Amino acid sequence: MKNISPLLVLIIVISTLILAIPSIVVSFGSKEKNITDILASDLELPRNSIKDNISDTNPSSIAVSVYRDNSKKIEEFPLEEYVAGVVSSEMSPSFEFEALKAQAIAARTYILRLMLSDTKPGVGKGADVSDTQFHQVFKTKSELQGQWGDRYQTYISKIEDAVKATEGQILTYNGQPIEAQYFSTGNGFTENSEHYWKYPYPYLKSVESPWDKESPKYIQQMKLNVKEFETKLGVTVNNSAPLVKVVSTTPGKRVGVVEISGKEFTGKYIRETLGLASADFTITKEGNRIVIQTKGNGHGVGMSQWGANGMAKEGYSYIEIINHYYPGVNIDSSESFADKLIVQRE
């Protein structure tokens, strides 16, 4: 090399780098593709279940306007802080980490879909969502600290870790955020959306949920005096005739239509009118009292929270939990939807 001029050495180096650039770019692109393929294979998901949306928008910069029911005021919270406040309020912090991650994705999807909607029922002008069960229960860190006391730091760290582990992830179907419904406890099954609400969603279909039996709310009982029962339903209890006849059941093994003292009602109507835990119920008469036993807790549509926790205990990942309770959905990035939201609000 002593006889080669420095200029010639420089020319050789530059030429080598120029020739190498195409192969470097191709190798990098192949590596990205292979990572996606490996993840999809390991998780037993369709390849389009894991997407890489490119955007300059950080979803964490999106603020959620929450109508606080107690103060009757609107407060703003960063999206991920809001999600943590919902997970803390809607699911027990003692639940398994993978269940908390599934809840975080459902909560994030729910609020993003609502924020993108032209109509926001149940809230006043300027708010995206309420902090009640009408939408999603939400509490601030200071409220949670008062609720949890000495356990606060342990609980909030666990939940924030679950939210961070799923940051920016939402559920989509046909490229749009899903109606991410969830509830406390199933009766061993979830319910088709059209058998509780008007609209059928292909990803809100009845699936088995045997883990629900571990919930303390799996079986509950309510007692009413006969007069109160008659008044609420507008019926007359005839001691000489059968009180209840189940006319039909739903795919989720709940009451579809029931006949009470000769009048027909939907199971949903009975549940909501009498304030029952579930639409899976039996009604009997004991003396001057009506005894109603329910199985499950909640509307039954979407993800069972106790079911998710049971799955996590058995070693299922949050993605497997999501795929079980929301069949056919993709786990996607919220970035492109954050872009749309910013444009929508300008």
Coordinates of C-alpha atoms in Angstrom, one line a residue:
M1 CA 0.0 0.0 0.0
K2 CA 3.0 2.3 0.3
N3 CA 3.1 3.0 -3.5
I4 CA -0.6 3.9 -3.7
S5 CA -1.4 7.6 -3.4
P6 CA -3.8 8.8 -0.7
L7 CA -6.1 10.1 -3.4
L8 CA -6.3 6.7 -5.0
V9 CA -7.1 5.1 -1.6
L10 CA -9.9 7.6 -1.1
I11 CA -11.4 6.9 -4.5
I12 CA -11.3 3.1 -3.8
V13 CA -13.1 3.5 -0.4
I14 CA -15.8 5.8 -1.9
S15 CA -16.4 3.4 -4.8
T16 CA -16.8 0.4 -2.4
L17 CA -19.3 2.3 -0.2
I18 CA -21.4 3.3 -3.2
L19 CA -21.6 -0.3 -4.4
A20 CA -22.6 -1.5 -0.9
I21 CA -25.5 0.9 -0.4
P22 CA -28.1 -1.0 -2.4
S23 CA -27.3 -4.3 -0.6
I24 CA -27.5 -2.5 2.8
V25 CA -31.0 -1.1 2.0
V26 CA -32.3 -4.5 0.7
S27 CA -31.0 -6.3 3.8
F28 CA -32.6 -3.9 6.1
G29 CA -35.9 -4.1 4.4
S30 CA -35.8 -7.9 4.4
K31 CA -35.0 -7.9 8.2
E32 CA -38.1 -5.7 8.9
K33 CA -40.3 -8.1 6.9
N34 CA -38.8 -11.2 8.6
I35 CA -39.5 -9.7 12.1
T36 CA -43.1 -9.2 11.2
D37 CA -43.4 -12.7 9.7
I38 CA -41.8 -14.2 12.8
L39 CA -44.1 -12.3 15.2
A40 CA -47.2 -13.3 13.3
S41 CA -46.0 -16.9 13.2
D42 CA -45.2 -17.1 16.9
L43 CA -48.5 -15.6 17.8
E44 CA -50.5 -17.7 15.4
L45 CA -52.0 -14.6 13.9
P46 CA -52.7 -13.7 10.2
R47 CA -49.8 -11.7 8.9
N48 CA -52.0 -8.6 8.6
S49 CA -52.7 -8.7 12.3
I50 CA -49.4 -7.0 13.0
K51 CA -49.0 -3.8 11.1
D52 CA -46.4 -1.1 10.9
N53 CA -48.2 2.2 10.3
I54 CA -45.8 5.1 9.6
S55 CA -46.7 8.4 11.0
D56 CA -45.1 11.5 12.5
T57 CA -47.9 11.8 15.1
N58 CA -47.4 10.5 18.5
P59 CA -50.8 9.2 19.8
S60 CA -49.7 10.1 23.4
S61 CA -49.9 13.8 22.4
I62 CA -53.7 13.3 21.9
A63 CA -55.7 14.7 24.8
V64 CA -59.0 13.1 25.9
S65 CA -61.7 15.5 27.2
V66 CA -63.4 13.8 30.1
Y67 CA -66.7 15.0 31.6
R68 CA -66.3 14.4 35.4
D69 CA -69.6 13.4 36.8
N70 CA -69.0 14.6 40.3
S71 CA -67.6 18.0 39.6
K72 CA -69.7 18.5 36.4
K73 CA -66.6 19.9 34.7
I74 CA -64.5 18.8 31.7
E75 CA -60.9 17.9 32.3
E76 CA -58.2 16.9 29.7
F77 CA -55.8 14.0 30.1
P78 CA -53.1 12.6 27.7
L79 CA -54.4 9.5 25.9
E80 CA -52.2 7.0 27.7
E81 CA -52.8 8.5 31.1
Y82 CA -56.5 8.3 30.4
V83 CA -56.1 4.6 29.4
A84 CA -54.3 3.9 32.7
G85 CA -57.1 5.6 34.6
V86 CA -59.7 3.4 32.9
V87 CA -57.8 0.1 33.4
S88 CA -57.3 1.0 37.1
S89 CA -61.1 1.6 37.4
E90 CA -62.5 -1.1 35.2
M91 CA -60.3 -4.1 36.1
S92 CA -58.9 -5.2 39.4
P93 CA -55.2 -4.4 39.8
S94 CA -54.7 -7.8 41.3
F95 CA -55.5 -9.4 37.9
E96 CA -52.9 -11.1 35.8
F97 CA -50.5 -8.8 33.8
E98 CA -51.7 -10.2 30.4
A99 CA -55.3 -9.6 31.3
L100 CA -54.5 -6.0 32.2
K101 CA -52.7 -5.6 28.8
A102 CA -55.8 -6.9 27.0
Q103 CA -57.9 -4.4 29.0
A104 CA -55.6 -1.6 28.1
I105 CA -56.0 -2.3 24.4
A106 CA -59.8 -2.5 24.7
A107 CA -60.0 0.7 26.6
R108 CA -57.7 2.5 24.2
T109 CA -59.7 1.3 21.2
Y110 CA -63.0 2.2 22.8
I111 CA -62.0 5.9 23.4
L112 CA -60.3 6.3 20.0
R113 CA -63.4 5.1 18.2
L114 CA -65.6 7.4 20.3
M115 CA -63.3 10.4 19.7
L116 CA -63.4 9.8 15.9
S117 CA -67.2 9.6 15.9
D118 CA -69.4 12.5 14.9
T119 CA -71.8 11.8 17.8
K120 CA -70.9 11.4 21.4
P121 CA -74.0 10.3 23.4
G122 CA -74.1 10.9 27.1
V123 CA -71.7 13.9 27.2
G124 CA -72.1 17.6 26.8
K125 CA -70.5 19.9 24.2
G126 CA -66.7 19.9 24.4
A127 CA -66.3 16.5 26.1
D128 CA -65.3 13.2 24.4
V129 CA -66.4 10.8 27.1
S130 CA -67.9 10.6 30.6
D131 CA -66.1 9.0 33.6
T132 CA -69.0 6.7 34.4
Q133 CA -70.2 3.2 33.4
F134 CA -72.2 4.8 30.5
H135 CA -68.9 4.9 28.7
Q136 CA -65.8 3.8 30.7
V137 CA -65.2 4.3 34.4
F138 CA -62.1 6.6 34.8
K139 CA -60.3 7.8 37.9
T140 CA -57.3 10.1 38.4
K141 CA -54.1 9.1 40.2
S142 CA -55.1 11.2 43.2
E143 CA -58.5 9.5 43.3
L144 CA -56.9 6.1 43.0
Q145 CA -54.4 6.9 45.8
G146 CA -57.3 7.6 48.1
Q147 CA -58.9 4.4 47.1
W148 CA -55.9 2.1 47.3
G149 CA -54.0 3.7 50.2
D150 CA -50.7 1.8 50.9
R151 CA -51.1 -0.4 47.9
Y152 CA -51.2 2.5 45.5
Q153 CA -47.6 2.5 44.3
T154 CA -47.6 -1.3 43.7
Y155 CA -50.9 -1.2 41.8
I156 CA -50.3 1.9 39.7
S157 CA -46.9 0.7 38.7
K158 CA -48.3 -2.6 37.5
I159 CA -51.1 -0.9 35.5
E160 CA -48.8 1.7 34.0
D161 CA -46.4 -1.1 32.9
A162 CA -49.3 -2.9 31.2
V163 CA -50.4 0.3 29.4
K164 CA -46.8 1.0 28.4
A165 CA -46.4 -2.5 27.1
T166 CA -49.3 -2.0 24.7
E167 CA -48.7 1.7 24.0
G168 CA -50.4 2.8 20.8
Q169 CA -52.0 -0.6 20.1
I170 CA -55.7 -0.7 19.2
L171 CA -58.1 -3.3 17.7
T172 CA -59.3 -2.9 14.1
Y173 CA -61.6 -4.7 11.7
N174 CA -61.6 -3.8 8.0
G175 CA -59.1 -1.0 8.8
Q176 CA -61.3 0.7 11.4
P177 CA -61.3 0.7 15.3
I178 CA -63.7 -1.8 16.6
E179 CA -66.6 -1.4 19.1
A180 CA -64.5 -2.7 21.9
Q181 CA -67.1 -3.9 24.4
Y182 CA -66.2 -5.7 27.6
F183 CA -68.0 -6.7 30.8
S184 CA -67.3 -8.3 34.2
T185 CA -68.3 -11.9 34.1
G186 CA -69.9 -14.3 31.6
N187 CA -72.2 -17.2 32.2
G188 CA -69.8 -19.5 30.6
F189 CA -70.3 -17.8 27.2
T190 CA -70.3 -14.3 25.7
E191 CA -73.2 -13.0 23.7
N192 CA -73.8 -12.0 20.1
S193 CA -74.0 -8.2 19.9
E194 CA -77.3 -8.3 18.0
H195 CA -78.9 -10.3 20.7
Y196 CA -78.4 -7.5 23.2
W197 CA -78.2 -4.4 21.0
K198 CA -79.5 -3.6 17.5
Y199 CA -76.3 -4.1 15.5
P200 CA -74.5 -7.3 14.5
Y201 CA -70.7 -7.0 14.6
P202 CA -68.7 -9.8 13.1
Y203 CA -66.2 -9.7 15.9
L204 CA -68.7 -9.6 18.7
K205 CA -70.0 -13.1 18.5
S206 CA -70.7 -15.7 21.2
V207 CA -67.7 -17.7 22.3
E208 CA -67.1 -20.1 25.2
S209 CA -65.8 -18.5 28.4
P210 CA -65.4 -21.3 31.1
W211 CA -63.0 -19.2 33.2
D212 CA -66.0 -17.1 34.4
K213 CA -66.8 -19.6 37.1
E214 CA -63.9 -18.2 39.2
S215 CA -65.7 -14.9 39.5
P216 CA -67.4 -14.1 42.8
K217 CA -70.2 -12.6 40.7
Y218 CA -70.8 -15.8 38.7
I219 CA -73.9 -16.7 40.7
Q220 CA -76.0 -14.0 42.3
Q221 CA -79.5 -13.7 43.8
M222 CA -82.1 -11.0 44.1
K223 CA -85.4 -11.1 46.1
L224 CA -88.4 -8.9 45.6
N225 CA -91.8 -8.9 47.2
V226 CA -94.6 -9.9 44.8
K227 CA -96.1 -6.5 44.8
E228 CA -92.9 -4.8 43.7
F229 CA -92.4 -7.5 41.0
E230 CA -95.9 -6.9 39.7
T231 CA -95.5 -3.1 39.7
K232 CA -92.2 -3.1 37.9
L233 CA -93.3 -5.4 35.1
G234 CA -97.0 -4.6 34.9
V235 CA -98.1 -8.1 35.5
T236 CA -100.4 -9.9 38.0
V237 CA -98.9 -13.0 39.6
N238 CA -101.5 -15.8 39.5
N239 CA -100.8 -18.5 42.1
S240 CA -102.6 -21.1 40.1
A241 CA -100.6 -20.7 36.8
P242 CA -96.9 -21.1 36.0
L243 CA -95.1 -17.9 36.7
V244 CA -92.4 -18.0 34.1
K245 CA -92.0 -19.7 30.7
V246 CA -88.8 -19.3 28.7
V247 CA -89.9 -18.8 25.1
S248 CA -86.4 -18.6 23.5
T249 CA -82.7 -18.4 24.5
T250 CA -79.8 -16.6 22.8
P251 CA -76.6 -18.1 21.3
G252 CA -74.9 -17.0 24.6
K253 CA -77.3 -19.2 26.7
R254 CA -79.2 -16.2 28.0
V255 CA -82.9 -15.5 28.0
G256 CA -84.1 -14.3 24.7
V257 CA -87.8 -14.0 25.3
V258 CA -89.7 -15.0 28.5
E259 CA -93.4 -15.2 29.3
I260 CA -94.4 -14.0 32.7
S261 CA -98.0 -14.2 33.8
G262 CA -99.1 -14.4 30.2
K263 CA -97.0 -11.4 29.0
E264 CA -93.9 -11.7 26.9
F265 CA -90.7 -9.7 27.6
T266 CA -87.1 -9.8 26.2
G267 CA -84.4 -11.0 28.6
K268 CA -82.7 -7.7 28.2
Y269 CA -85.9 -5.9 29.2
I270 CA -86.2 -8.0 32.4
R271 CA -82.6 -7.5 33.2
E272 CA -82.7 -3.7 32.9
T273 CA -86.1 -3.2 34.4
L274 CA -85.4 -5.3 37.5
G275 CA -81.7 -4.3 37.7
L276 CA -80.5 -7.9 37.4
A277 CA -76.8 -8.8 37.0
S278 CA -77.3 -10.8 33.9
A279 CA -79.9 -11.8 31.3
D280 CA -79.3 -15.4 32.2
F281 CA -81.8 -15.8 35.0
T282 CA -84.4 -18.1 36.6
I283 CA -87.4 -16.7 38.5
T284 CA -89.3 -18.6 41.2
K285 CA -91.9 -17.7 43.8
E286 CA -91.4 -18.5 47.4
G287 CA -94.3 -17.4 49.5
N288 CA -94.7 -13.7 49.1
R289 CA -91.3 -13.3 47.5
I290 CA -90.0 -13.6 44.0
V291 CA -86.5 -15.1 44.0
I292 CA -84.3 -14.4 40.9
Q293 CA -81.0 -16.2 40.4
T294 CA -78.6 -14.9 37.8
K295 CA -75.5 -16.3 36.2
G296 CA -72.8 -13.9 35.1
N297 CA -72.5 -10.2 35.5
G298 CA -72.9 -7.6 32.7
H299 CA -74.3 -7.4 29.2
G300 CA -72.1 -10.3 28.1
V301 CA -70.9 -8.8 24.8
G302 CA -67.2 -8.7 24.0
M303 CA -64.4 -9.5 26.4
S304 CA -65.2 -11.1 29.8
Q305 CA -62.8 -9.5 32.3
W306 CA -62.8 -12.5 34.6
G307 CA -62.5 -14.8 31.5
A308 CA -59.5 -12.8 30.4
N309 CA -57.9 -13.2 33.9
G310 CA -58.6 -16.9 33.8
M311 CA -57.0 -17.2 30.4
A312 CA -53.9 -15.3 31.6
K313 CA -53.6 -17.6 34.6
E314 CA -53.4 -20.5 32.2
G315 CA -50.6 -18.9 30.4
Y316 CA -52.4 -17.3 27.4
S317 CA -50.9 -14.0 26.1
Y318 CA -52.9 -10.8 25.8
I319 CA -53.0 -11.3 22.1
E320 CA -54.5 -14.8 22.5
I321 CA -57.0 -13.3 24.9
I322 CA -57.9 -10.6 22.4
N323 CA -58.2 -13.1 19.6
H324 CA -60.5 -15.3 21.6
Y325 CA -63.0 -12.6 22.7
Y326 CA -62.8 -10.5 19.6
P327 CA -62.5 -13.1 16.8
G328 CA -61.2 -11.8 13.4
V329 CA -59.7 -8.4 14.6
N330 CA -56.3 -7.1 14.0
I331 CA -53.9 -5.5 16.5
D332 CA -53.0 -2.3 14.8
S333 CA -51.2 1.0 15.5
S334 CA -53.3 4.0 16.6
E335 CA -50.9 6.5 14.9
S336 CA -52.8 6.9 11.6
F337 CA -56.1 7.4 13.5
A338 CA -54.4 10.0 15.7
D339 CA -53.5 11.8 12.5
K340 CA -57.2 11.8 11.4
L341 CA -58.3 13.0 14.8
I342 CA -55.9 16.0 14.7
V343 CA -57.2 16.9 11.2
Q344 CA -60.8 16.5 12.4
R345 CA -60.3 18.8 15.3
E346 CA -58.4 21.6 13.4

